[in-house]
Amino acid sequence: MDAIRKRLPFAGYSDAYALPSIIRCETNLYLAQFAFMKLLPAKHIIEQALTRGTLTQGMKVLETSSGTFALGLAVVCREGGFQLEIFTDPVMDRGMENRLNSLGADVCIITEKAREGGYQRSRLDALHARMRQLGHSCFCPRQYETPDNPAAYKLFADQISGMLDADVTLVGSVGSGGSTCGTIERLRQKAPGARLIGVDTFNSVIFGQQDGERKLRGLGNSLVPENVKHELYDEVHLISAPLAFAATRTLHERHAVFAGPTSGASFIVGRWRARQCPSETVVVICPDEGHRYVETAYDHEWLRQNGCLHEGALLDTPSSEEHPSTALPPWNRYLWKRKSREAVLSLLEEV
């Protein structure tokens, strides 16, 4: 095991290296500001695969991702001496592609959408075809379904419970489901009443809306990932791209937290919850820093040209609709009440 760890990133350092700063934003509102959250699951998944022997030297790592999970894998694979292929789509920005290439990863951009499931499905189809071609000489982390993804957030949950107590209201964006579900499962081992609020965006199928174009990236999905355990969520909020971008800039201007749009989306929800429920301790997950978004979320002209400029002050209150078909931008709140995955699938059949 020691020989394995020597080939992994941050050997000799505490796992706390990859943990966030906890920032008190208002009386009962805290931000967990990660520099690079997806490094946690990328590192943990690869470590576990090496321990089990499902990944061995000489094998190629294959995965589908359009964001920072790909970057996390690239860092870990570079350090461990593994080749990496990433299957993505045109939404990946050039800067991210350049960073992946500089770390030795091969980036395959899928340019055609599947009729059902969009780019998410066509990327997975290309990934599976490549896996069949390589056979036993490849390993896929399977971020959307492996239990090692949520398990990676045990360290983060223990950080929260150690600093603030486990009985918190956790607010976070939902993509693969790993960060929110993994963290709340660990917190509820110590405080069963801990609350979870998921933040999604419109035209994402995760909580029952129809699939469609999404300008807000880093959350949402065209397929329902297995790692999203719907029965863990107490509430779900849908946030539009313009509102998320505006909240991202507000977070920077008022609190000097330089983060990405998924952080902005979660911040506005967390701030609302903290003010509505002053007796609760609210913790907002901020997955990454804002460097990737300087020319988008932080650029007034880009926002205007892309129809993402939010006019006026930030909203203080969401609308509340209980069915996906009636939920409208810029902000909708569901009292999810820990509904099951089956409830989501039935909603998708209705709309």
Tab-separated table of C-alpha atoms in Angstrom:
chain	number	residue	atom	x	y	z
A	1	MET	CA	0.000	0.000	0.000
A	2	ASP	CA	2.842	2.404	0.788
A	3	ALA	CA	4.303	1.761	-2.661
A	4	ILE	CA	0.934	2.592	-4.196
A	5	ARG	CA	0.570	5.806	-2.218
A	6	LYS	CA	3.997	6.995	-3.346
A	7	ARG	CA	2.667	7.084	-6.921
A	8	LEU	CA	-0.416	9.087	-5.930
A	9	PRO	CA	-0.741	12.885	-5.687
A	10	PHE	CA	0.135	14.698	-2.467
A	11	ALA	CA	2.023	11.700	-1.069
A	12	GLY	CA	3.280	12.610	2.381
A	13	TYR	CA	0.606	15.276	2.852
A	14	SER	CA	-2.573	15.056	4.929
A	15	ASP	CA	-5.826	14.479	3.048
A	16	ALA	CA	-6.841	17.844	4.507
A	17	TYR	CA	-4.841	19.386	1.654
A	18	ALA	CA	-7.847	18.823	-0.577
A	19	LEU	CA	-10.415	20.020	1.975
A	20	PRO	CA	-12.106	23.439	1.858
A	21	SER	CA	-11.794	26.589	3.908
A	22	ILE	CA	-14.863	27.102	6.121
A	23	ILE	CA	-15.883	30.758	5.867
A	24	ARG	CA	-18.496	32.395	8.072
A	25	CYS	CA	-20.556	34.521	5.712
A	26	GLU	CA	-23.463	35.598	7.937
A	27	THR	CA	-24.522	34.777	11.515
A	28	ASN	CA	-25.620	31.206	10.726
A	29	LEU	CA	-24.361	30.875	7.144
A	30	TYR	CA	-21.050	29.188	6.328
A	31	LEU	CA	-19.348	28.551	2.997
A	32	ALA	CA	-17.179	25.501	2.395
A	33	GLN	CA	-14.862	26.970	-0.237
A	34	PHE	CA	-12.963	24.291	-2.139
A	35	ALA	CA	-10.111	25.158	-4.444
A	36	PHE	CA	-10.684	21.903	-6.333
A	37	MET	CA	-13.424	19.701	-4.881
A	38	LYS	CA	-13.426	16.997	-7.564
A	39	LEU	CA	-9.875	16.103	-6.598
A	40	LEU	CA	-11.367	14.304	-3.571
A	41	PRO	CA	-13.404	11.709	-5.512
A	42	ALA	CA	-10.816	11.389	-8.291
A	43	LYS	CA	-8.087	10.581	-5.782
A	44	HIS	CA	-10.277	8.260	-3.705
A	45	ILE	CA	-11.629	6.295	-6.678
A	46	ILE	CA	-8.150	5.688	-8.098
A	47	GLU	CA	-6.750	4.746	-4.680
A	48	GLN	CA	-9.524	2.216	-4.132
A	49	ALA	CA	-9.075	0.729	-7.603
A	50	LEU	CA	-5.367	0.274	-6.972
A	51	THR	CA	-6.035	-1.327	-3.598
A	52	ARG	CA	-8.541	-3.783	-5.095
A	53	GLY	CA	-6.385	-4.532	-8.113
A	54	THR	CA	-9.011	-3.386	-10.629
A	55	LEU	CA	-6.454	-0.820	-11.816
A	56	THR	CA	-2.881	-1.940	-12.394
A	57	GLN	CA	0.176	-0.399	-14.007
A	58	GLY	CA	-0.074	-0.267	-17.799
A	59	MET	CA	-3.871	0.055	-17.887
A	60	LYS	CA	-5.513	3.104	-19.431
A	61	VAL	CA	-8.083	5.147	-17.493
A	62	LEU	CA	-11.206	6.193	-19.435
A	63	GLU	CA	-13.966	8.532	-18.248
A	64	THR	CA	-16.688	10.921	-19.425
A	65	SER	CA	-16.612	14.445	-17.986
A	66	SER	CA	-16.852	18.026	-19.170
A	67	GLY	CA	-15.484	19.679	-16.045
A	68	THR	CA	-13.271	19.456	-13.022
A	69	PHE	CA	-13.666	15.716	-12.396
A	70	ALA	CA	-11.702	15.254	-15.623
A	71	LEU	CA	-9.050	17.614	-14.279
A	72	GLY	CA	-8.920	15.740	-10.965
A	73	LEU	CA	-8.376	12.468	-12.795
A	74	ALA	CA	-5.715	14.062	-14.979
A	75	VAL	CA	-3.768	15.202	-11.901
A	76	VAL	CA	-4.028	11.789	-10.228
A	77	CYS	CA	-3.209	9.824	-13.389
A	78	ARG	CA	-0.245	12.023	-14.198
A	79	GLU	CA	1.201	11.437	-10.748
A	80	GLY	CA	0.469	7.718	-10.836
A	81	GLY	CA	1.833	7.175	-14.332
A	82	PHE	CA	-1.472	6.200	-15.999
A	83	GLN	CA	-2.693	7.254	-19.427
A	84	LEU	CA	-6.071	9.002	-19.387
A	85	GLU	CA	-8.740	9.461	-22.065
A	86	ILE	CA	-11.621	11.849	-21.434
A	87	PHE	CA	-14.828	11.788	-23.480
A	88	THR	CA	-16.516	15.172	-23.457
A	89	ASP	CA	-18.570	17.482	-25.685
A	90	PRO	CA	-18.257	20.996	-27.150
A	91	VAL	CA	-19.266	22.645	-23.861
A	92	MET	CA	-15.752	22.016	-22.515
A	93	ASP	CA	-13.920	25.332	-22.692
A	94	ARG	CA	-10.621	25.617	-24.472
A	95	GLY	CA	-8.785	26.481	-21.269
A	96	MET	CA	-9.874	23.236	-19.613
A	97	GLU	CA	-8.946	21.228	-22.701
A	98	ASN	CA	-5.498	22.828	-22.703
A	99	ARG	CA	-4.999	22.009	-19.028
A	100	LEU	CA	-5.976	18.385	-19.591
A	101	ASN	CA	-3.630	18.114	-22.566
A	102	SER	CA	-0.792	19.640	-20.568
A	103	LEU	CA	-1.259	16.893	-17.967
A	104	GLY	CA	-0.989	14.246	-20.677
A	105	ALA	CA	-4.683	13.415	-21.054
A	106	ASP	CA	-6.234	12.651	-24.441
A	107	VAL	CA	-9.476	14.595	-24.921
A	108	CYS	CA	-12.113	13.190	-27.268
A	109	ILE	CA	-14.841	15.726	-28.071
A	110	ILE	CA	-18.167	14.135	-29.091
A	111	THR	CA	-19.966	16.495	-31.460
A	112	GLU	CA	-23.297	14.732	-32.025
A	113	LYS	CA	-26.109	14.549	-29.473
A	114	ALA	CA	-28.027	11.357	-28.904
A	115	ARG	CA	-31.763	11.633	-29.583
A	116	GLU	CA	-32.468	10.767	-25.941
A	117	GLY	CA	-30.057	11.818	-23.224
A	118	GLY	CA	-28.254	14.418	-25.358
A	119	TYR	CA	-24.491	14.737	-25.145
A	120	GLN	CA	-24.511	12.827	-21.858
A	121	ARG	CA	-25.732	9.692	-23.645
A	122	SER	CA	-23.528	10.106	-26.725
A	123	ARG	CA	-20.452	10.562	-24.514
A	124	LEU	CA	-21.295	7.416	-22.574
A	125	ASP	CA	-21.868	5.505	-25.805
A	126	ALA	CA	-18.436	6.557	-27.094
A	127	LEU	CA	-16.848	5.649	-23.767
A	128	HIS	CA	-18.417	2.186	-23.741
A	129	ALA	CA	-17.339	1.562	-27.332
A	130	ARG	CA	-13.754	2.438	-26.400
A	131	MET	CA	-13.935	0.174	-23.337
A	132	ARG	CA	-15.058	-2.736	-25.502
A	133	GLN	CA	-12.162	-2.043	-27.865
A	134	LEU	CA	-9.548	-2.029	-25.079
A	135	GLY	CA	-11.067	-4.879	-23.084
A	136	HIS	CA	-9.272	-5.687	-19.826
A	137	SER	CA	-6.509	-3.155	-20.453
A	138	CYS	CA	-8.626	-0.204	-19.311
A	139	PHE	CA	-10.326	1.063	-16.138
A	140	CYS	CA	-13.333	3.396	-15.913
A	141	PRO	CA	-13.910	5.319	-12.644
A	142	ARG	CA	-17.700	5.529	-13.368
A	143	GLN	CA	-18.241	8.708	-11.370
A	144	TYR	CA	-22.017	8.575	-11.848
A	145	GLU	CA	-22.470	5.137	-10.288
A	146	THR	CA	-19.473	4.019	-8.219
A	147	PRO	CA	-20.054	4.164	-4.443
A	148	ASP	CA	-16.446	5.344	-4.148
A	149	ASN	CA	-17.578	8.776	-5.376
A	150	PRO	CA	-19.852	9.615	-2.405
A	151	ALA	CA	-17.540	7.724	-0.039
A	152	ALA	CA	-14.792	10.242	-0.836
A	153	TYR	CA	-16.695	12.971	1.049
A	154	LYS	CA	-16.412	11.306	4.465
A	155	LEU	CA	-13.418	13.542	5.205
A	156	PHE	CA	-15.379	16.660	4.326
A	157	ALA	CA	-18.347	15.622	6.474
A	158	ASP	CA	-16.040	14.986	9.410
A	159	GLN	CA	-14.514	18.423	8.912
A	160	ILE	CA	-18.000	19.993	9.147
A	161	SER	CA	-19.027	17.998	12.204
A	162	GLY	CA	-15.708	18.740	13.911
A	163	MET	CA	-15.968	22.495	13.356
A	164	LEU	CA	-19.710	23.180	13.390
A	165	ASP	CA	-21.492	20.007	14.624
A	166	ALA	CA	-23.141	17.436	12.366
A	167	ASP	CA	-26.682	18.814	12.807
A	168	VAL	CA	-26.514	21.266	9.907
A	169	THR	CA	-28.450	22.184	6.802
A	170	LEU	CA	-26.215	21.263	3.859
A	171	VAL	CA	-26.767	23.077	0.547
A	172	GLY	CA	-25.022	21.943	-2.623
A	173	SER	CA	-25.326	21.579	-6.371
A	174	VAL	CA	-26.339	18.208	-7.817
A	175	GLY	CA	-24.581	16.681	-10.824
A	176	SER	CA	-23.314	13.169	-10.173
A	177	GLY	CA	-24.784	13.270	-6.666
A	178	GLY	CA	-21.486	12.383	-5.021
A	179	SER	CA	-20.793	15.465	-2.905
A	180	THR	CA	-24.260	16.126	-1.494
A	181	CYS	CA	-25.268	12.495	-0.926
A	182	GLY	CA	-21.909	11.319	0.389
A	183	THR	CA	-21.605	14.233	2.799
A	184	ILE	CA	-25.143	14.047	4.204
A	185	GLU	CA	-24.993	10.272	4.666
A	186	ARG	CA	-21.926	10.684	6.875
A	187	LEU	CA	-23.413	13.653	8.764
A	188	ARG	CA	-26.624	11.733	9.484
A	189	GLN	CA	-24.641	8.934	11.073
A	190	LYS	CA	-23.953	11.437	13.854
A	191	ALA	CA	-27.055	13.661	13.540
A	192	PRO	CA	-30.010	11.904	11.881
A	193	GLY	CA	-31.908	15.177	11.660
A	194	ALA	CA	-29.322	16.923	9.455
A	195	ARG	CA	-31.017	18.485	6.435
A	196	LEU	CA	-30.061	18.390	2.736
A	197	ILE	CA	-31.037	20.938	0.072
A	198	GLY	CA	-30.091	20.098	-3.497
A	199	VAL	CA	-29.507	22.821	-6.090
A	200	ASP	CA	-30.236	21.972	-9.711
A	201	THR	CA	-31.028	24.018	-12.801
A	202	PHE	CA	-33.922	24.156	-15.228
A	203	ASN	CA	-34.044	21.574	-18.080
A	204	SER	CA	-32.230	18.986	-15.964
A	205	VAL	CA	-33.900	15.598	-15.552
A	206	ILE	CA	-32.462	14.792	-12.105
A	207	PHE	CA	-35.575	15.888	-10.225
A	208	GLY	CA	-38.166	15.377	-12.923
A	209	GLN	CA	-37.907	18.202	-15.466
A	210	GLN	CA	-37.655	17.523	-19.184
A	211	ASP	CA	-34.191	17.524	-20.702
A	212	GLY	CA	-33.215	20.672	-22.572
A	213	GLU	CA	-30.493	23.237	-23.162
A	214	ARG	CA	-28.697	24.316	-19.995
A	215	LYS	CA	-26.469	27.377	-19.903
A	216	LEU	CA	-25.544	26.765	-16.288
A	217	ARG	CA	-22.904	24.053	-16.194
A	218	GLY	CA	-21.398	22.001	-13.391
A	219	LEU	CA	-24.780	20.802	-12.173
A	220	GLY	CA	-27.814	19.187	-13.756
A	221	ASN	CA	-27.892	16.201	-16.054
A	222	SER	CA	-29.579	14.701	-19.109
A	223	LEU	CA	-29.692	11.295	-17.391
A	224	VAL	CA	-30.543	10.401	-13.795
A	225	PRO	CA	-27.261	9.254	-12.163
A	226	GLU	CA	-27.313	6.265	-9.832
A	227	ASN	CA	-25.296	8.209	-7.265
A	228	VAL	CA	-28.149	10.685	-6.818
A	229	LYS	CA	-30.040	9.157	-3.875
A	230	HIS	CA	-33.249	11.135	-4.086
A	231	GLU	CA	-34.540	9.935	-0.744
A	232	LEU	CA	-31.798	11.946	1.003
A	233	TYR	CA	-33.017	15.389	-0.167
A	234	ASP	CA	-35.407	17.472	1.932
A	235	GLU	CA	-35.709	20.308	-0.589
A	236	VAL	CA	-34.666	20.931	-4.179
A	237	HIS	CA	-34.168	24.379	-5.704
A	238	LEU	CA	-33.910	25.072	-9.438
A	239	ILE	CA	-31.842	28.139	-10.353
A	240	SER	CA	-31.558	29.806	-13.779
A	241	ALA	CA	-28.193	30.657	-15.325
A	242	PRO	CA	-28.650	34.475	-15.170
A	243	LEU	CA	-29.543	34.351	-11.482
A	244	ALA	CA	-26.649	31.993	-10.695
A	245	PHE	CA	-24.171	34.228	-12.528
A	246	ALA	CA	-25.449	37.301	-10.679
A	247	ALA	CA	-25.192	35.489	-7.335
A	248	THR	CA	-21.632	34.420	-8.197
A	249	ARG	CA	-20.600	38.029	-8.673
A	250	THR	CA	-22.431	39.069	-5.494
A	251	LEU	CA	-20.542	36.401	-3.572
A	252	HIS	CA	-17.287	37.872	-4.831
A	253	GLU	CA	-18.245	41.511	-4.324
A	254	ARG	CA	-19.702	41.186	-0.819
A	255	HIS	CA	-17.687	38.349	0.675
A	256	ALA	CA	-14.471	38.218	-1.429
A	257	VAL	CA	-15.197	34.583	-2.297
A	258	PHE	CA	-13.958	34.010	-5.844
A	259	ALA	CA	-15.946	31.003	-7.014
A	260	GLY	CA	-17.743	29.470	-9.980
A	261	PRO	CA	-21.434	29.656	-10.923
A	262	THR	CA	-22.437	26.436	-9.154
A	263	SER	CA	-21.228	28.102	-5.968
A	264	GLY	CA	-23.287	31.181	-6.794
A	265	ALA	CA	-26.402	29.080	-7.336
A	266	SER	CA	-25.935	27.315	-4.002
A	267	PHE	CA	-25.057	30.567	-2.217
A	268	ILE	CA	-28.349	32.273	-3.048
A	269	VAL	CA	-30.275	29.223	-1.832
A	270	GLY	CA	-28.188	28.916	1.326
A	271	ARG	CA	-28.533	32.608	2.133
A	272	TRP	CA	-32.312	32.366	1.783
A	273	ARG	CA	-32.464	29.303	4.027
A	274	ALA	CA	-30.230	30.847	6.681
A	275	ARG	CA	-32.448	33.920	6.877
A	276	GLN	CA	-35.652	31.853	6.908
A	277	CYS	CA	-34.353	29.509	9.627
A	278	PRO	CA	-32.067	31.476	11.987
A	279	SER	CA	-31.854	28.565	14.422
A	280	GLU	CA	-30.182	26.346	11.794
A	281	THR	CA	-26.509	26.272	10.851
A	282	VAL	CA	-26.397	26.377	7.049
A	283	VAL	CA	-23.332	25.127	5.149
A	284	VAL	CA	-23.029	25.872	1.414
A	285	ILE	CA	-20.703	23.776	-0.748
A	286	CYS	CA	-18.611	25.922	-3.125
A	287	PRO	CA	-16.926	23.363	-5.429
A	288	ASP	CA	-14.214	25.406	-7.133
A	289	GLU	CA	-12.564	28.783	-7.573
A	290	GLY	CA	-13.524	31.313	-10.217
A	291	HIS	CA	-10.490	31.270	-12.521
A	292	ARG	CA	-12.278	29.301	-15.288
A	293	TYR	CA	-15.106	31.840	-15.377
A	294	VAL	CA	-13.299	35.173	-15.658
A	295	GLU	CA	-14.341	35.504	-19.310
A	296	THR	CA	-17.915	34.257	-18.734
A	297	ALA	CA	-19.643	34.680	-15.361
A	298	TYR	CA	-17.431	37.654	-14.459
A	299	ASP	CA	-17.615	39.320	-17.891
A	300	HIS	CA	-20.545	41.725	-18.374
A	301	GLU	CA	-20.307	41.715	-22.175
A	302	TRP	CA	-20.250	37.907	-22.405
A	303	LEU	CA	-23.290	37.723	-20.156
A	304	ARG	CA	-25.142	40.241	-22.328
A	305	GLN	CA	-24.297	38.492	-25.588
A	306	ASN	CA	-25.351	35.106	-24.232
A	307	GLY	CA	-28.641	36.246	-22.722
A	308	CYS	CA	-27.391	35.582	-19.198
A	309	LEU	CA	-27.473	39.081	-17.751
A	310	HIS	CA	-29.673	39.226	-14.668
A	311	GLU	CA	-31.415	42.577	-14.355
A	312	GLY	CA	-32.026	44.165	-10.970
A	313	ALA	CA	-31.291	43.052	-7.434
A	314	LEU	CA	-30.988	39.423	-6.430
A	315	LEU	CA	-34.272	37.753	-5.585
A	316	ASP	CA	-34.970	37.209	-1.902
A	317	THR	CA	-37.622	34.506	-2.237
A	318	PRO	CA	-38.167	31.561	-4.602
A	319	SER	CA	-41.486	30.566	-6.095
A	320	SER	CA	-42.806	27.214	-4.924
A	321	GLU	CA	-44.257	24.774	-7.439
A	322	GLU	CA	-44.695	21.082	-6.725
A	323	HIS	CA	-44.568	19.749	-10.285
A	324	PRO	CA	-41.744	20.118	-12.824
A	325	SER	CA	-44.112	21.212	-15.578
A	326	THR	CA	-45.137	24.336	-13.637
A	327	ALA	CA	-41.701	25.319	-12.329
A	328	LEU	CA	-40.445	28.424	-14.095
A	329	PRO	CA	-37.198	30.450	-13.983
A	330	PRO	CA	-35.476	32.179	-12.368
A	331	TRP	CA	-35.881	30.257	-9.088
A	332	ASN	CA	-38.168	27.473	-7.966
A	333	ARG	CA	-38.322	25.567	-4.692
A	334	TYR	CA	-39.650	22.027	-4.275
A	335	LEU	CA	-40.436	20.633	-0.852
A	336	TRP	CA	-38.952	17.343	-1.976
A	337	LYS	CA	-39.529	15.538	1.343
A	338	ARG	CA	-37.148	12.689	0.559
A	339	LYS	CA	-39.090	11.284	-2.376
A	340	SER	CA	-37.684	8.181	-4.035
A	341	ARG	CA	-35.931	7.714	-7.365
A	342	GLU	CA	-39.100	6.003	-8.583
A	343	ALA	CA	-40.986	9.264	-7.943
A	344	VAL	CA	-38.566	11.073	-10.262
A	345	LEU	CA	-38.973	8.504	-13.006
A	346	SER	CA	-42.759	8.761	-12.770
A	347	LEU	CA	-42.518	12.549	-13.073
A	348	LEU	CA	-40.394	12.160	-16.200
A	349	GLU	CA	-43.059	9.887	-17.703
A	350	GLU	CA	-45.728	12.542	-17.038
A	351	VAL	CA	-44.011	15.539	-18.642
